[in-house]
Amino acid sequence: MQPYRRFHPHYRERLALADGSWAELRMVRPEDAALLRDGFERLSARSRFQRFLFSKPRLSEEELRYLTSVDGEQHVAIGAVTWSPVGKEVGLGVARFFRLAESPEVAEVAITVVDDAQGKGLGRILMDRLVEAAHERGVERFEFRVLAGNLPMYKLVQALAPCEPVRDDDALCFSVPLPTPARGGYDVLRSLLALAAQGALTLIGPTCRWRMMPRASPPASYGAEARAP
């Protein structure tokens, strides 16, 4: 008999964000493809580059299927939505992890919050819930990436979570152990997420494995912003 999991297919949680607005968290479903497409179109060019490591105008149908066809075990995705004045569901963000086939205790992590929903604490909430869901499935470490050449942020990450990164194309891959539920305190992960919001880190995760995607230079303003401590 499997132990109880909070993050099951019917998980829903309604909560207030820092600005007093409401959001609902739930597991991503295949029928969320249109919601994901609309959310992607609301991302700025800088946010798109931060998420995918290259300038990307749109998500293909194949990518939408990949990002919404989650099995809840190897690929877990938690979405955040709100509602328009006419009651239409609107996507705010999504957090996901993808367990490595060769090391299922390790997962690549990706968190994206649309630009108009940033600064409200949603990224922190999604990170916390993702850590809980990962613990339920035996995940012990999250992997994330820093753009290569970003020396100030490389040094800052090393101070927060010392480890030897692995070079992966245009990024450096770091591996961070998850805090145990008993200890609490996701300070390192929250600090890393704050850096990601500044453009310092690129929490890209599963889609990084799709090497057939085209690569291009970042938006003109990205370099200066990403290097600001």
GROMACS .gro file of C-alpha atoms in nm:
model
  229
    1MET     CA    1   0.000   0.000   0.000
    2GLN     CA    2   0.146   0.335  -0.105
    3PRO     CA    3   0.187   0.604   0.164
    4TYR     CA    4  -0.042   0.906   0.145
    5ARG     CA    5   0.077   1.181  -0.084
    6ARG     CA    6  -0.036   1.540  -0.058
    7PHE     CA    7   0.057   1.607  -0.421
    8HIS     CA    8  -0.172   1.362  -0.599
    9PRO     CA    9  -0.363   1.421  -0.928
   10HIS     CA   10  -0.651   1.597  -0.748
   11TYR     CA   11  -0.437   1.825  -0.531
   12ARG     CA   12  -0.570   2.182  -0.511
   13GLU     CA   13  -0.471   2.466  -0.280
   14ARG     CA   14  -0.605   2.821  -0.285
   15LEU     CA   15  -0.388   3.089  -0.124
   16ALA     CA   16  -0.333   3.465  -0.105
   17LEU     CA   17  -0.025   3.622  -0.263
   18ALA     CA   18   0.177   3.909  -0.117
   19ASP     CA   19  -0.032   4.174  -0.295
   20GLY     CA   20  -0.360   4.031  -0.165
   21SER     CA   21  -0.459   3.862  -0.492
   22TRP     CA   22  -0.562   3.497  -0.501
   23ALA     CA   23  -0.408   3.200  -0.677
   24GLU     CA   24  -0.483   2.831  -0.689
   25LEU     CA   25  -0.217   2.562  -0.708
   26ARG     CA   26  -0.291   2.231  -0.877
   27MET     CA   27  -0.117   1.959  -1.073
   28VAL     CA   28  -0.061   2.025  -1.444
   29ARG     CA   29  -0.285   1.823  -1.680
   30PRO     CA   30  -0.272   1.746  -2.056
   31GLU     CA   31  -0.565   1.980  -2.116
   32ASP     CA   32  -0.354   2.271  -1.985
   33ALA     CA   33  -0.168   2.305  -2.317
   34ALA     CA   34  -0.359   2.619  -2.420
   35LEU     CA   35  -0.309   2.771  -2.073
   36LEU     CA   36   0.065   2.705  -2.097
   37ARG     CA   37   0.083   2.854  -2.447
   38ASP     CA   38  -0.097   3.170  -2.331
   39GLY     CA   39   0.133   3.202  -2.028
   40PHE     CA   40   0.442   3.165  -2.244
   41GLU     CA   41   0.322   3.445  -2.472
   42ARG     CA   42   0.303   3.673  -2.166
   43LEU     CA   43   0.672   3.618  -2.082
   44SER     CA   44   0.919   3.890  -2.173
   45ALA     CA   45   1.211   3.809  -2.406
   46ARG     CA   46   1.443   3.814  -2.105
   47SER     CA   47   1.225   3.570  -1.910
   48ARG     CA   48   1.209   3.335  -2.210
   49PHE     CA   49   1.586   3.334  -2.242
   50GLN     CA   50   1.625   3.278  -1.868
   51ARG     CA   51   1.398   2.975  -1.894
   52PHE     CA   52   1.531   2.813  -2.212
   53LEU     CA   53   1.887   2.952  -2.254
   54PHE     CA   54   1.803   3.082  -2.600
   55SER     CA   55   1.562   3.329  -2.755
   56LYS     CA   56   1.241   3.143  -2.823
   57PRO     CA   57   0.932   3.298  -2.989
   58ARG     CA   58   0.680   3.024  -2.912
   59LEU     CA   59   0.624   2.671  -2.782
   60SER     CA   60   0.569   2.403  -3.045
   61GLU     CA   61   0.284   2.151  -3.024
   62GLU     CA   62   0.540   1.883  -2.940
   63GLU     CA   63   0.682   2.092  -2.655
   64LEU     CA   64   0.335   2.163  -2.521
   65ARG     CA   65   0.258   1.791  -2.515
   66TYR     CA   66   0.588   1.722  -2.341
   67LEU     CA   67   0.531   1.992  -2.077
   68THR     CA   68   0.173   1.888  -1.999
   69SER     CA   69   0.193   1.507  -2.030
   70VAL     CA   70   0.333   1.452  -1.682
   71ASP     CA   71   0.318   1.114  -1.508
   72GLY     CA   72   0.331   1.247  -1.150
   73GLU     CA   73   0.629   1.028  -1.066
   74GLN     CA   74   0.925   1.092  -1.296
   75HIS     CA   75   0.792   1.424  -1.425
   76VAL     CA   76   0.596   1.631  -1.173
   77ALA     CA   77   0.452   1.975  -1.249
   78ILE     CA   78   0.259   2.209  -1.018
   79GLY     CA   79   0.080   2.501  -1.181
   80ALA     CA   80  -0.052   2.827  -1.037
   81VAL     CA   81  -0.365   2.986  -1.184
   82THR     CA   82  -0.601   3.273  -1.115
   83TRP     CA   83  -0.923   3.394  -1.279
   84SER     CA   84  -1.006   3.682  -1.508
   85PRO     CA   85  -1.303   3.916  -1.431
   86VAL     CA   86  -1.521   3.695  -1.656
   87GLY     CA   87  -1.416   3.379  -1.472
   88LYS     CA   88  -1.163   3.251  -1.726
   89GLU     CA   89  -0.868   3.059  -1.584
   90VAL     CA   90  -0.536   3.241  -1.631
   91GLY     CA   91  -0.193   3.082  -1.580
   92LEU     CA   92   0.054   3.250  -1.341
   93GLY     CA   93   0.341   3.006  -1.320
   94VAL     CA   94   0.456   2.647  -1.307
   95ALA     CA   95   0.720   2.453  -1.116
   96ARG     CA   96   0.834   2.112  -1.228
   97PHE     CA   97   1.102   1.853  -1.174
   98PHE     CA   98   1.220   1.573  -1.396
   99ARG     CA   99   1.397   1.280  -1.230
  100LEU     CA  100   1.710   1.153  -1.399
  101ALA     CA  101   1.664   0.800  -1.538
  102GLU     CA  102   2.013   0.697  -1.430
  103SER     CA  103   1.980   0.861  -1.085
  104PRO     CA  104   1.613   0.884  -0.979
  105GLU     CA  105   1.711   1.046  -0.649
  106VAL     CA  106   1.827   1.349  -0.849
  107ALA     CA  107   1.590   1.580  -1.039
  108GLU     CA  108   1.631   1.874  -1.272
  109VAL     CA  109   1.413   2.160  -1.156
  110ALA     CA  110   1.244   2.439  -1.350
  111ILE     CA  111   1.036   2.729  -1.217
  112THR     CA  112   0.870   2.992  -1.434
  113VAL     CA  113   0.646   3.278  -1.317
  114VAL     CA  114   0.493   3.513  -1.575
  115ASP     CA  115   0.631   3.867  -1.556
  116ASP     CA  116   0.312   4.031  -1.428
  117ALA     CA  117   0.292   3.782  -1.139
  118GLN     CA  118   0.652   3.821  -1.022
  119GLY     CA  119   0.737   3.992  -0.694
  120LYS     CA  120   0.433   3.849  -0.513
  121GLY     CA  121   0.598   3.551  -0.344
  122LEU     CA  122   0.461   3.297  -0.592
  123GLY     CA  123   0.803   3.166  -0.692
  124ARG     CA  124   0.889   3.091  -0.328
  125ILE     CA  125   0.556   2.915  -0.275
  126LEU     CA  126   0.604   2.702  -0.587
  127MET     CA  127   0.957   2.611  -0.478
  128ASP     CA  128   0.834   2.505  -0.133
  129ARG     CA  129   0.559   2.287  -0.279
  130LEU     CA  130   0.797   2.135  -0.533
  131VAL     CA  131   1.040   2.039  -0.256
  132GLU     CA  132   0.755   1.872  -0.066
  133ALA     CA  133   0.644   1.680  -0.375
  134ALA     CA  134   1.002   1.575  -0.440
  135HIS     CA  135   1.041   1.442  -0.085
  136GLU     CA  136   0.725   1.234  -0.129
  137ARG     CA  137   0.889   1.063  -0.427
  138GLY     CA  138   1.231   1.002  -0.278
  139VAL     CA  139   1.416   1.285  -0.455
  140GLU     CA  140   1.721   1.395  -0.259
  141ARG     CA  141   1.885   1.659  -0.480
  142PHE     CA  142   1.785   1.929  -0.727
  143GLU     CA  143   2.002   2.033  -1.020
  144PHE     CA  144   2.006   2.383  -1.163
  145ARG     CA  145   2.223   2.588  -1.398
  146VAL     CA  146   2.410   2.918  -1.406
  147LEU     CA  147   2.499   3.081  -1.737
  148ALA     CA  148   2.869   3.021  -1.804
  149GLY     CA  149   3.080   3.335  -1.779
  150ASN     CA  150   2.868   3.491  -1.505
  151LEU     CA  151   3.157   3.499  -1.257
  152PRO     CA  152   2.998   3.716  -0.983
  153MET     CA  153   2.695   3.489  -0.961
  154TYR     CA  154   2.912   3.178  -0.982
  155LYS     CA  155   3.098   3.298  -0.672
  156LEU     CA  156   2.774   3.383  -0.494
  157VAL     CA  157   2.624   3.041  -0.567
  158GLN     CA  158   2.941   2.875  -0.440
  159ALA     CA  159   2.908   3.070  -0.116
  160LEU     CA  160   2.544   2.958  -0.076
  161ALA     CA  161   2.583   2.596  -0.185
  162PRO     CA  162   2.948   2.496  -0.230
  163CYS     CA  163   2.987   2.225  -0.491
  164GLU     CA  164   3.184   2.159  -0.806
  165PRO     CA  165   2.971   2.245  -1.111
  166VAL     CA  166   2.966   2.045  -1.432
  167ARG     CA  167   2.990   2.227  -1.765
  168ASP     CA  168   2.683   2.170  -1.986
  169ASP     CA  169   2.704   2.362  -2.314
  170ASP     CA  170   2.649   2.729  -2.222
  171ALA     CA  171   2.577   2.669  -1.853
  172LEU     CA  172   2.731   2.537  -1.533
  173CYS     CA  173   2.525   2.268  -1.362
  174PHE     CA  174   2.506   2.269  -0.981
  175SER     CA  175   2.356   2.000  -0.759
  176VAL     CA  176   2.196   2.103  -0.426
  177PRO     CA  177   2.070   1.862  -0.157
  178LEU     CA  178   1.708   1.913  -0.050
  179PRO     CA  179   1.644   2.009   0.313
  180THR     CA  180   1.469   1.743   0.517
  181PRO     CA  181   1.106   1.815   0.615
  182ALA     CA  182   1.198   1.775   0.983
  183ARG     CA  183   1.463   2.048   0.963
  184GLY     CA  184   1.259   2.280   0.745
  185GLY     CA  185   1.423   2.599   0.628
  186TYR     CA  186   1.467   2.609   0.251
  187ASP     CA  187   1.703   2.906   0.282
  188VAL     CA  188   1.955   2.791   0.019
  189LEU     CA  189   1.689   2.704  -0.237
  190ARG     CA  190   1.502   3.028  -0.168
  191SER     CA  191   1.822   3.228  -0.209
  192LEU     CA  192   1.893   3.054  -0.538
  193LEU     CA  193   1.538   3.127  -0.653
  194ALA     CA  194   1.586   3.496  -0.565
  195LEU     CA  195   1.896   3.498  -0.783
  196ALA     CA  196   1.698   3.338  -1.064
  197ALA     CA  197   1.446   3.620  -1.041
  198GLN     CA  198   1.735   3.865  -1.094
  199GLY     CA  199   1.841   3.679  -1.408
  200ALA     CA  200   2.146   3.533  -1.235
  201LEU     CA  201   2.038   3.171  -1.244
  202THR     CA  202   1.863   2.975  -1.511
  203LEU     CA  203   1.633   2.712  -1.362
  204ILE     CA  204   1.579   2.528  -1.688
  205GLY     CA  205   1.543   2.163  -1.604
  206PRO     CA  206   1.379   1.909  -1.837
  207THR     CA  207   1.369   2.107  -2.160
  208CYS     CA  208   1.745   2.150  -2.146
  209ARG     CA  209   1.768   1.790  -2.266
  210TRP     CA  210   1.611   1.875  -2.601
  211ARG     CA  211   1.932   1.942  -2.788
  212MET     CA  212   1.751   1.971  -3.122
  213MET     CA  213   1.616   2.312  -3.018
  214PRO     CA  214   1.780   2.608  -3.196
  215ARG     CA  215   2.022   2.820  -2.997
  216ALA     CA  216   2.070   3.194  -3.031
  217SER     CA  217   2.211   3.494  -2.849
  218PRO     CA  218   2.020   3.636  -2.550
  219PRO     CA  219   1.824   3.961  -2.572
  220ALA     CA  220   2.050   4.269  -2.585
  221SER     CA  221   1.964   4.376  -2.229
  222TYR     CA  222   2.012   4.033  -2.075
  223GLY     CA  223   2.387   4.038  -2.016
  224ALA     CA  224   2.396   4.361  -1.815
  225GLU     CA  225   2.095   4.268  -1.603
  226ALA     CA  226   2.214   3.913  -1.536
  227ARG     CA  227   2.548   4.034  -1.406
  228ALA     CA  228   2.407   4.280  -1.158
  229PRO     CA  229   2.463   4.130  -0.809
   0.00000   0.00000   0.00000
